[in-house]
């Protein structure tokens, strides 16, 4: 690989690692607060123990997210100096606000963890709410930077760099409501599905565990609501992409020829030589409806754009299919679960549904990672869409293979340690081992 590819691979690996722990760090405080509220309302010790365990899990993930997020911030400057050098002042505001949210989260997480018996119940609950809000704010501000990179605004580009800079306009570039909502929902969805899968696994082995039934009753509502809301938000985001990044939409769909009444392709593998997508199931008029809400709307194909502006079509298409497929499976499971909840007046906990939730537990993470691949691969060859190419932003420093493999080993070590620590937290709630360490 050349140095450009190593730089992209290192950034991609860092983001893929960071996003898992960052997403859990955003969502676990919400589940923690919900458990705390149930404990206060019912006086049930199991909910109290659950909120305590979730708080400890949040602290572990917050620490790892802080480390990997710091590495990402350094990589932006070291690997992409032209991007940060020229456009840092344009998009620096959300980076600064993300730092404020990060420190706010750290402060209130400390109060929640260590102030359980030292501050008033109201202040303790308030600190948990602030952890959840500041975690969401942190993800919100970081996502705004990515929105800018995909659909830049708030400046006038010149050969010597940006002029007429408007930081607030740049921060809220077009499409920000859809992409930020999509990202936040993916954090809650992935974490809630993972949590539901963990407790479903234990219930398959210990069906009588009251603690894990109650934990499941906290995770399932969030999992179901987000699984059903996500496709709606994704539809708005796809419509915005059709207007702002038509070449990305064409790559997502394996759509080569400009046409009216364009078909939606499910599956298939784009063939660059023949400019077709064989083995796909075509839904007539589906892409025109998806992109513009009109069955006869014209959808631009890849051939409409210069070949050097095409993203890696096959990769984008397959990642998009993975995201949509896993998202559809989660939405279907959510509908079935809510139907059983409505009919039986309680959350399902039978072995058949527990197996389904166990199988579905990694789908949220897969969908989230695939979605980010669509976003990042689909923007190539631009680091700022239509303004700066990725190859023009990379550092001239050679031998980028060395940091790539170094950080790969670091991330493997961190991942192993986090898995070990979280497994201990789960093991502490197994029947016969449940502790009273929440007191």
Short mmCIF file of C-alpha atoms in Angstrom, two decimals:
data_model
loop_
_atom_site.label_atom_id
_atom_site.label_comp_id
_atom_site.label_asym_id
_atom_site.label_seq_id
_atom_site.Cartn_x
_atom_site.Cartn_y
_atom_site.Cartn_z
CA UNK A 1 0.00 0.00 0.00
CA UNK A 2 1.16 3.57 -0.63
CA UNK A 3 1.22 6.19 2.12
CA UNK A 4 -2.16 7.65 1.13
CA UNK A 5 -3.79 4.26 1.55
CA UNK A 6 -2.01 3.69 4.86
CA UNK A 7 -3.23 7.09 6.10
CA UNK A 8 -6.80 6.30 5.06
CA UNK A 9 -6.57 2.82 6.57
CA UNK A 10 -5.28 4.16 9.88
CA UNK A 11 -8.02 6.78 10.05
CA UNK A 12 -10.64 4.20 9.14
CA UNK A 13 -9.40 1.69 11.69
CA UNK A 14 -9.28 4.35 14.41
CA UNK A 15 -12.81 5.48 13.63
CA UNK A 16 -14.16 1.92 13.40
CA UNK A 17 -12.69 1.15 16.83
CA UNK A 18 -13.67 4.42 18.46
CA UNK A 19 -17.25 4.47 17.25
CA UNK A 20 -18.18 1.22 19.00
CA UNK A 21 -17.09 2.46 22.41
CA UNK A 22 -18.24 6.02 21.80
CA UNK A 23 -21.71 4.76 20.81
CA UNK A 24 -21.98 2.68 23.96
CA UNK A 25 -20.75 5.65 25.97
CA UNK A 26 -23.60 7.71 24.50
CA UNK A 27 -26.33 5.10 25.03
CA UNK A 28 -25.46 3.39 28.32
CA UNK A 29 -26.12 6.56 30.37
CA UNK A 30 -29.68 6.61 29.00
CA UNK A 31 -30.20 2.98 30.03
CA UNK A 32 -28.54 3.79 33.37
CA UNK A 33 -30.96 6.65 34.04
CA UNK A 34 -33.97 4.55 33.00
CA UNK A 35 -32.87 1.85 35.45
CA UNK A 36 -32.37 4.45 38.15
CA UNK A 37 -35.84 5.86 37.58
CA UNK A 38 -37.38 2.38 37.85
CA UNK A 39 -35.43 1.75 41.04
CA UNK A 40 -36.70 4.99 42.57
CA UNK A 41 -40.28 4.33 41.49
CA UNK A 42 -40.44 0.69 42.60
CA UNK A 43 -37.79 0.46 45.32
CA UNK A 44 -36.56 -2.70 43.56
CA UNK A 45 -32.96 -3.62 44.41
CA UNK A 46 -32.45 -5.30 41.03
CA UNK A 47 -33.01 -2.06 39.16
CA UNK A 48 -30.68 -0.32 41.57
CA UNK A 49 -28.00 -2.92 40.94
CA UNK A 50 -28.55 -2.61 37.19
CA UNK A 51 -28.08 1.17 37.27
CA UNK A 52 -24.88 0.67 39.27
CA UNK A 53 -23.52 -1.90 36.82
CA UNK A 54 -24.40 0.30 33.85
CA UNK A 55 -22.64 3.24 35.51
CA UNK A 56 -19.46 1.18 35.90
CA UNK A 57 -19.74 0.05 32.29
CA UNK A 58 -20.18 3.67 31.22
CA UNK A 59 -17.02 4.63 33.10
CA UNK A 60 -14.99 1.88 31.39
CA UNK A 61 -16.25 2.80 27.94
CA UNK A 62 -15.83 6.52 28.65
CA UNK A 63 -12.16 5.94 29.44
CA UNK A 64 -11.52 3.93 26.27
CA UNK A 65 -13.54 6.36 24.18
CA UNK A 66 -11.47 9.23 25.57
CA UNK A 67 -8.21 7.50 24.63
CA UNK A 68 -9.30 6.51 21.12
CA UNK A 69 -10.96 9.90 20.55
CA UNK A 70 -7.75 11.69 21.54
CA UNK A 71 -5.83 9.54 19.07
CA UNK A 72 -8.32 10.50 16.34
CA UNK A 73 -7.89 14.21 17.06
CA UNK A 74 -4.11 13.88 16.75
CA UNK A 75 -4.46 11.84 13.57
CA UNK A 76 -6.53 14.59 11.96
CA UNK A 77 -3.66 17.01 12.39
CA UNK A 78 -0.77 14.63 11.72
CA UNK A 79 -2.18 12.62 8.81
CA UNK A 80 -4.22 15.38 7.15
CA UNK A 81 -2.33 18.65 7.79
CA UNK A 82 -3.65 20.42 4.68
CA UNK A 83 -7.25 19.79 5.73
CA UNK A 84 -6.78 21.03 9.29
CA UNK A 85 -4.38 23.80 8.25
CA UNK A 86 -6.71 25.34 5.70
CA UNK A 87 -10.13 24.48 7.13
CA UNK A 88 -9.50 24.21 10.86
CA UNK A 89 -10.79 27.73 11.44
CA UNK A 90 -13.89 26.99 9.35
CA UNK A 91 -14.95 23.90 11.29
CA UNK A 92 -13.15 24.46 14.59
CA UNK A 93 -16.29 25.53 16.52
CA UNK A 94 -17.95 22.08 16.81
CA UNK A 95 -14.59 20.58 17.81
CA UNK A 96 -14.38 23.11 20.66
CA UNK A 97 -17.96 22.49 21.76
CA UNK A 98 -17.33 18.73 21.70
CA UNK A 99 -14.50 19.32 24.17
CA UNK A 100 -16.87 21.21 26.48
CA UNK A 101 -19.41 18.37 26.28
CA UNK A 102 -16.67 15.82 26.99
CA UNK A 103 -15.53 17.56 30.19
CA UNK A 104 -19.13 18.12 31.30
CA UNK A 105 -19.78 14.41 30.90
CA UNK A 106 -16.64 13.55 32.90
CA UNK A 107 -17.64 15.83 35.79
CA UNK A 108 -21.19 14.53 36.12
CA UNK A 109 -20.12 10.91 35.62
CA UNK A 110 -17.83 11.34 38.63
CA UNK A 111 -20.73 12.72 40.69
CA UNK A 112 -22.99 9.86 39.62
CA UNK A 113 -20.41 7.16 40.32
CA UNK A 114 -19.08 8.39 43.65
CA UNK A 115 -21.95 10.49 44.95
CA UNK A 116 -24.62 7.80 45.21
CA UNK A 117 -24.74 7.99 49.01
CA UNK A 118 -23.06 11.39 49.32
CA UNK A 119 -25.43 13.75 47.49
CA UNK A 120 -29.20 14.10 47.52
CA UNK A 121 -31.22 11.62 45.43
CA UNK A 122 -32.40 14.44 43.19
CA UNK A 123 -28.87 15.69 42.49
CA UNK A 124 -27.68 12.15 41.89
CA UNK A 125 -30.40 11.55 39.31
CA UNK A 126 -29.73 14.96 37.75
CA UNK A 127 -26.06 14.06 37.35
CA UNK A 128 -27.06 10.88 35.48
CA UNK A 129 -29.31 12.87 33.16
CA UNK A 130 -26.44 15.29 32.50
CA UNK A 131 -24.12 12.40 31.64
CA UNK A 132 -26.68 11.19 29.07
CA UNK A 133 -27.23 14.67 27.61
CA UNK A 134 -23.55 15.62 27.42
CA UNK A 135 -22.69 12.26 25.84
CA UNK A 136 -25.31 12.88 23.17
CA UNK A 137 -24.04 16.45 22.71
CA UNK A 138 -20.49 15.18 22.20
CA UNK A 139 -21.61 12.83 19.42
CA UNK A 140 -23.80 15.59 17.96
CA UNK A 141 -20.95 18.09 17.63
CA UNK A 142 -18.51 15.57 16.17
CA UNK A 143 -21.10 14.49 13.61
CA UNK A 144 -21.52 18.13 12.53
CA UNK A 145 -17.90 18.05 11.35
CA UNK A 146 -18.68 15.06 9.16
CA UNK A 147 -21.79 16.81 7.82
CA UNK A 148 -19.56 19.71 6.77
CA UNK A 149 -17.13 17.35 5.02
CA UNK A 150 -19.99 15.80 3.03
CA UNK A 151 -21.87 19.00 2.18
CA UNK A 152 -19.63 22.01 2.99
CA UNK A 153 -20.94 25.52 3.53
CA UNK A 154 -20.05 28.71 5.40
CA UNK A 155 -17.05 29.85 3.32
CA UNK A 156 -15.91 30.81 -0.16
CA UNK A 157 -13.25 28.49 -1.61
CA UNK A 158 -10.25 30.08 -3.34
CA UNK A 159 -6.90 28.70 -4.59
CA UNK A 160 -5.30 30.15 -1.45
CA UNK A 161 -7.82 28.67 0.98
CA UNK A 162 -11.25 29.60 2.36
CA UNK A 163 -12.45 33.20 2.67
CA UNK A 164 -15.66 34.84 3.94
CA UNK A 165 -15.78 32.29 6.76
CA UNK A 166 -19.04 31.94 8.71
CA UNK A 167 -18.41 29.39 11.50
CA UNK A 168 -22.05 28.94 12.50
CA UNK A 169 -23.15 28.37 8.90
CA UNK A 170 -20.31 25.87 8.44
CA UNK A 171 -21.22 24.08 11.66
CA UNK A 172 -24.83 23.65 10.58
CA UNK A 173 -24.23 22.64 6.97
CA UNK A 174 -27.24 21.40 4.97
CA UNK A 175 -28.52 18.03 6.04
CA UNK A 176 -27.34 18.31 9.64
CA UNK A 177 -30.70 17.38 11.24
CA UNK A 178 -30.87 14.08 9.34
CA UNK A 179 -27.27 12.94 9.78
CA UNK A 180 -27.04 13.83 13.47
CA UNK A 181 -30.36 12.12 14.19
CA UNK A 182 -29.22 9.08 12.19
CA UNK A 183 -25.97 8.84 14.17
CA UNK A 184 -27.56 9.31 17.60
CA UNK A 185 -30.24 6.74 16.86
CA UNK A 186 -27.57 4.29 15.72
CA UNK A 187 -25.76 4.71 19.06
CA UNK A 188 -28.89 3.96 21.08
CA UNK A 189 -29.99 1.16 18.76
CA UNK A 190 -26.65 -0.67 18.66
CA UNK A 191 -26.18 -0.48 22.43
CA UNK A 192 -29.75 -1.47 23.29
CA UNK A 193 -29.63 -4.48 20.94
CA UNK A 194 -26.28 -5.57 22.39
CA UNK A 195 -27.60 -5.24 25.94
CA UNK A 196 -30.79 -7.13 25.08
CA UNK A 197 -28.71 -9.91 23.52
CA UNK A 198 -26.52 -10.27 26.61
CA UNK A 199 -29.50 -10.65 28.93
CA UNK A 200 -31.31 -12.90 26.47
CA UNK A 201 -28.26 -15.19 26.49
CA UNK A 202 -28.34 -15.44 30.29
CA UNK A 203 -32.11 -16.03 30.31
CA UNK A 204 -31.69 -18.94 27.91
CA UNK A 205 -29.40 -20.55 30.49
CA UNK A 206 -31.23 -19.30 33.61
CA UNK A 207 -34.89 -18.64 32.67
CA UNK A 208 -35.86 -17.83 36.25
CA UNK A 209 -33.42 -14.94 36.74
CA UNK A 210 -35.50 -11.95 37.85
CA UNK A 211 -32.57 -9.55 37.48
CA UNK A 212 -32.05 -10.33 33.80
CA UNK A 213 -35.77 -10.20 33.03
CA UNK A 214 -35.87 -6.70 34.52
CA UNK A 215 -32.72 -5.69 32.64
CA UNK A 216 -34.33 -6.91 29.43
CA UNK A 217 -37.41 -4.80 30.18
CA UNK A 218 -35.13 -1.73 30.23
CA UNK A 219 -33.27 -2.55 27.01
CA UNK A 220 -36.15 -3.73 24.81
CA UNK A 221 -38.18 -0.49 24.69
CA UNK A 222 -35.17 1.55 23.56
CA UNK A 223 -34.15 -1.14 21.07
CA UNK A 224 -37.62 -1.35 19.52
CA UNK A 225 -38.26 2.40 19.31
CA UNK A 226 -34.90 3.16 17.69
CA UNK A 227 -35.15 0.20 15.29
CA UNK A 228 -38.44 1.56 13.96
CA UNK A 229 -37.39 5.23 13.93
CA UNK A 230 -34.08 4.65 12.16
CA UNK A 231 -35.47 3.71 8.70
CA UNK A 232 -37.61 6.87 8.69
CA UNK A 233 -34.63 9.11 9.45
CA UNK A 234 -32.53 7.16 6.95
CA UNK A 235 -35.10 7.91 4.26
CA UNK A 236 -34.71 11.67 4.84
CA UNK A 237 -30.93 11.28 4.76
CA UNK A 238 -31.07 9.37 1.45
CA UNK A 239 -33.24 12.09 -0.09
CA UNK A 240 -30.72 14.70 1.00
CA UNK A 241 -27.88 12.65 -0.50
CA UNK A 242 -29.77 12.51 -3.79
CA UNK A 243 -29.65 16.32 -3.92
CA UNK A 244 -26.25 17.03 -2.34
CA UNK A 245 -24.19 13.96 -3.31
CA UNK A 246 -25.88 12.26 -6.29
CA UNK A 247 -22.70 10.34 -7.15
CA UNK A 248 -22.72 8.80 -3.66
CA UNK A 249 -26.37 7.77 -4.05
CA UNK A 250 -25.58 6.22 -7.44
CA UNK A 251 -22.73 4.21 -5.89
CA UNK A 252 -24.92 3.13 -2.98
CA UNK A 253 -27.47 1.74 -5.40
CA UNK A 254 -25.09 0.44 -8.09
CA UNK A 255 -26.87 2.81 -10.49
CA UNK A 256 -24.83 3.53 -13.65
CA UNK A 257 -27.27 5.06 -16.16
CA UNK A 258 -29.28 8.23 -15.70
CA UNK A 259 -32.96 7.38 -16.06
CA UNK A 260 -36.48 8.28 -15.09
CA UNK A 261 -38.47 5.79 -13.08
CA UNK A 262 -35.23 4.23 -11.84
CA UNK A 263 -35.43 0.82 -10.21
CA UNK A 264 -34.22 0.12 -6.68
CA UNK A 265 -31.61 -2.65 -6.59
CA UNK A 266 -31.51 -5.11 -3.72
CA UNK A 267 -28.28 -7.07 -3.52
CA UNK A 268 -26.06 -7.58 -6.53
CA UNK A 269 -22.41 -6.76 -7.15
CA UNK A 270 -21.56 -3.75 -9.36
CA UNK A 271 -19.39 -4.62 -12.36
CA UNK A 272 -17.25 -1.63 -13.33
CA UNK A 273 -16.33 -3.04 -16.76
CA UNK A 274 -19.88 -3.65 -17.95
CA UNK A 275 -21.40 -0.78 -15.90
CA UNK A 276 -24.12 -3.08 -14.58
CA UNK A 277 -25.12 -4.58 -11.25
CA UNK A 278 -25.77 -8.27 -11.91
CA UNK A 279 -27.49 -10.65 -9.48
CA UNK A 280 -29.61 -7.84 -8.02
CA UNK A 281 -33.36 -7.88 -7.42
CA UNK A 282 -34.84 -4.78 -9.07
CA UNK A 283 -37.92 -3.04 -7.70
CA UNK A 284 -39.46 -0.91 -10.50
CA UNK A 285 -39.57 2.85 -9.77
CA UNK A 286 -38.20 2.17 -6.28
CA UNK A 287 -35.08 4.36 -6.50
CA UNK A 288 -36.98 7.35 -7.95
CA UNK A 289 -39.46 7.08 -5.09
CA UNK A 290 -36.71 6.65 -2.49
CA UNK A 291 -34.65 9.58 -3.77
CA UNK A 292 -37.33 12.10 -4.72
CA UNK A 293 -40.72 10.72 -3.66
CA UNK A 294 -41.78 10.63 -7.33
CA UNK A 295 -41.94 7.33 -9.30
CA UNK A 296 -41.06 9.18 -12.52
CA UNK A 297 -38.25 11.38 -11.17
CA UNK A 298 -34.90 11.36 -12.94
CA UNK A 299 -32.03 9.78 -10.97
CA UNK A 300 -28.49 10.52 -12.11
CA UNK A 301 -26.26 7.52 -12.76
CA UNK A 302 -22.53 7.17 -12.25
CA UNK A 303 -21.90 7.75 -15.97
CA UNK A 304 -23.11 11.32 -15.45
CA UNK A 305 -19.93 12.11 -13.52
CA UNK A 306 -16.20 12.00 -14.40
CA UNK A 307 -14.67 8.62 -13.65
CA UNK A 308 -12.06 10.21 -11.36
CA UNK A 309 -14.91 11.48 -9.13
CA UNK A 310 -16.43 8.02 -8.60
CA UNK A 311 -16.15 6.51 -5.11
CA UNK A 312 -15.24 2.80 -4.77
CA UNK A 313 -18.61 1.69 -6.14
CA UNK A 314 -18.62 -1.99 -5.15
CA UNK A 315 -17.52 -1.25 -1.58
CA UNK A 316 -20.10 1.51 -1.11
CA UNK A 317 -22.88 -0.62 -2.57
CA UNK A 318 -22.11 -3.68 -0.43
CA UNK A 319 -21.76 -1.61 2.75
CA UNK A 320 -25.09 0.07 2.01
CA UNK A 321 -26.78 -3.28 1.40
CA UNK A 322 -25.39 -4.56 4.72
CA UNK A 323 -26.66 -1.50 6.56
CA UNK A 324 -30.13 -1.70 5.03
CA UNK A 325 -30.36 -5.48 5.47
CA UNK A 326 -29.41 -5.48 9.13
CA UNK A 327 -31.59 -2.44 9.79
CA UNK A 328 -34.59 -4.13 8.17
CA UNK A 329 -34.04 -7.30 10.23
CA UNK A 330 -33.94 -5.26 13.45
CA UNK A 331 -37.08 -3.34 12.51
CA UNK A 332 -38.93 -6.62 11.81
CA UNK A 333 -37.85 -8.08 15.15
CA UNK A 334 -38.95 -4.88 16.89
CA UNK A 335 -42.41 -5.12 15.29
CA UNK A 336 -42.80 -8.74 16.39
CA UNK A 337 -41.64 -7.92 19.91
CA UNK A 338 -43.97 -4.95 20.26
CA UNK A 339 -46.84 -7.05 18.92
CA UNK A 340 -46.23 -9.69 21.59
CA UNK A 341 -45.87 -6.98 24.23
CA UNK A 342 -49.23 -5.50 23.25
CA UNK A 343 -50.97 -8.90 23.17
CA UNK A 344 -49.52 -10.39 26.35
CA UNK A 345 -49.10 -7.13 28.35
CA UNK A 346 -45.50 -8.01 29.17
CA UNK A 347 -42.18 -8.12 27.38
CA UNK A 348 -41.57 -11.53 25.78
CA UNK A 349 -39.00 -13.74 27.52
CA UNK A 350 -39.67 -17.19 26.03
CA UNK A 351 -36.80 -19.21 24.58
CA UNK A 352 -37.76 -18.61 20.94
CA UNK A 353 -37.73 -14.82 21.28
CA UNK A 354 -34.60 -14.93 23.42
CA UNK A 355 -32.80 -16.81 20.65
CA UNK A 356 -33.91 -14.22 18.12
CA UNK A 357 -32.67 -11.35 20.31
CA UNK A 358 -29.41 -13.15 20.91
CA UNK A 359 -28.90 -13.60 17.15
CA UNK A 360 -29.84 -9.95 16.56
CA UNK A 361 -27.53 -8.56 19.26
CA UNK A 362 -24.58 -7.72 16.92
CA UNK A 363 -26.74 -6.33 14.11
CA UNK A 364 -26.81 -2.80 15.52
CA UNK A 365 -23.02 -2.60 15.59
CA UNK A 366 -22.78 -4.08 12.08
CA UNK A 367 -25.30 -1.56 10.76
CA UNK A 368 -23.50 1.32 12.45
CA UNK A 369 -20.08 0.34 11.09
CA UNK A 370 -21.52 -0.26 7.61
CA UNK A 371 -23.24 3.12 7.71
CA UNK A 372 -19.99 4.90 8.48
CA UNK A 373 -18.27 3.03 5.65
CA UNK A 374 -20.98 4.25 3.28
CA UNK A 375 -20.48 7.81 4.53
CA UNK A 376 -16.68 7.80 4.29
CA UNK A 377 -16.16 5.64 1.18
CA UNK A 378 -19.04 7.37 -0.55
CA UNK A 379 -17.38 10.78 -0.15
CA UNK A 380 -14.14 9.67 -1.83
CA UNK A 381 -12.08 10.91 -3.60
CA UNK A 382 -12.85 14.06 -1.60
CA UNK A 383 -11.97 14.84 2.01
CA UNK A 384 -14.23 17.89 1.67
CA UNK A 385 -16.78 17.10 -1.00
CA UNK A 386 -16.17 19.11 -4.15
CA UNK A 387 -13.53 21.31 -2.48
CA UNK A 388 -10.43 19.33 -1.44
CA UNK A 389 -9.34 15.90 -2.63
CA UNK A 390 -8.10 13.36 -0.11
CA UNK A 391 -4.76 12.97 -1.91
CA UNK A 392 -4.14 16.73 -1.57
CA UNK A 393 -4.74 16.69 2.19
CA UNK A 394 -2.46 13.81 3.24
CA UNK A 395 0.83 14.44 5.03
CA UNK A 396 4.05 14.36 2.97
CA UNK A 397 5.80 12.49 5.79
CA UNK A 398 6.75 8.99 4.52
CA UNK A 399 6.67 5.52 6.11
CA UNK A 400 3.08 5.69 7.34
CA UNK A 401 3.00 1.90 7.59
CA UNK A 402 4.80 2.15 10.96
CA UNK A 403 2.08 4.13 12.82
CA UNK A 404 -0.64 2.07 11.15
CA UNK A 405 0.67 -1.24 12.53
CA UNK A 406 1.59 0.31 15.87
CA UNK A 407 -1.91 1.64 16.47
CA UNK A 408 -3.42 -1.61 15.22
CA UNK A 409 -1.64 -3.44 18.04
CA UNK A 410 -2.67 -0.78 20.57
CA UNK A 411 -6.32 -1.06 19.57
CA UNK A 412 -6.21 -4.85 19.76
CA UNK A 413 -4.83 -4.59 23.29
CA UNK A 414 -7.44 -2.01 24.33
CA UNK A 415 -10.24 -4.07 22.80
CA UNK A 416 -9.14 -7.19 24.67
CA UNK A 417 -8.92 -5.31 27.99
CA UNK A 418 -12.34 -3.70 27.58
CA UNK A 419 -13.93 -7.04 26.67
CA UNK A 420 -12.40 -8.59 29.78
CA UNK A 421 -13.60 -5.79 32.08
CA UNK A 422 -17.14 -5.73 30.66
CA UNK A 423 -17.35 -9.54 30.85
CA UNK A 424 -16.55 -9.27 34.56
CA UNK A 425 -19.38 -6.80 34.98
CA UNK A 426 -21.84 -9.17 33.30
CA UNK A 427 -20.52 -12.17 35.23
CA UNK A 428 -21.19 -10.34 38.48
CA UNK A 429 -24.93 -10.45 37.73
CA UNK A 430 -25.22 -14.15 36.94
CA UNK A 431 -27.63 -16.12 39.17
CA UNK A 432 -25.82 -17.21 42.29
CA UNK A 433 -23.23 -14.45 41.88
CA UNK A 434 -25.37 -11.35 42.12
CA UNK A 435 -23.79 -8.96 44.58
CA UNK A 436 -25.07 -6.18 46.70
CA UNK A 437 -22.17 -3.91 45.77
CA UNK A 438 -24.60 -1.23 44.63
CA UNK A 439 -25.04 -0.27 48.24
#
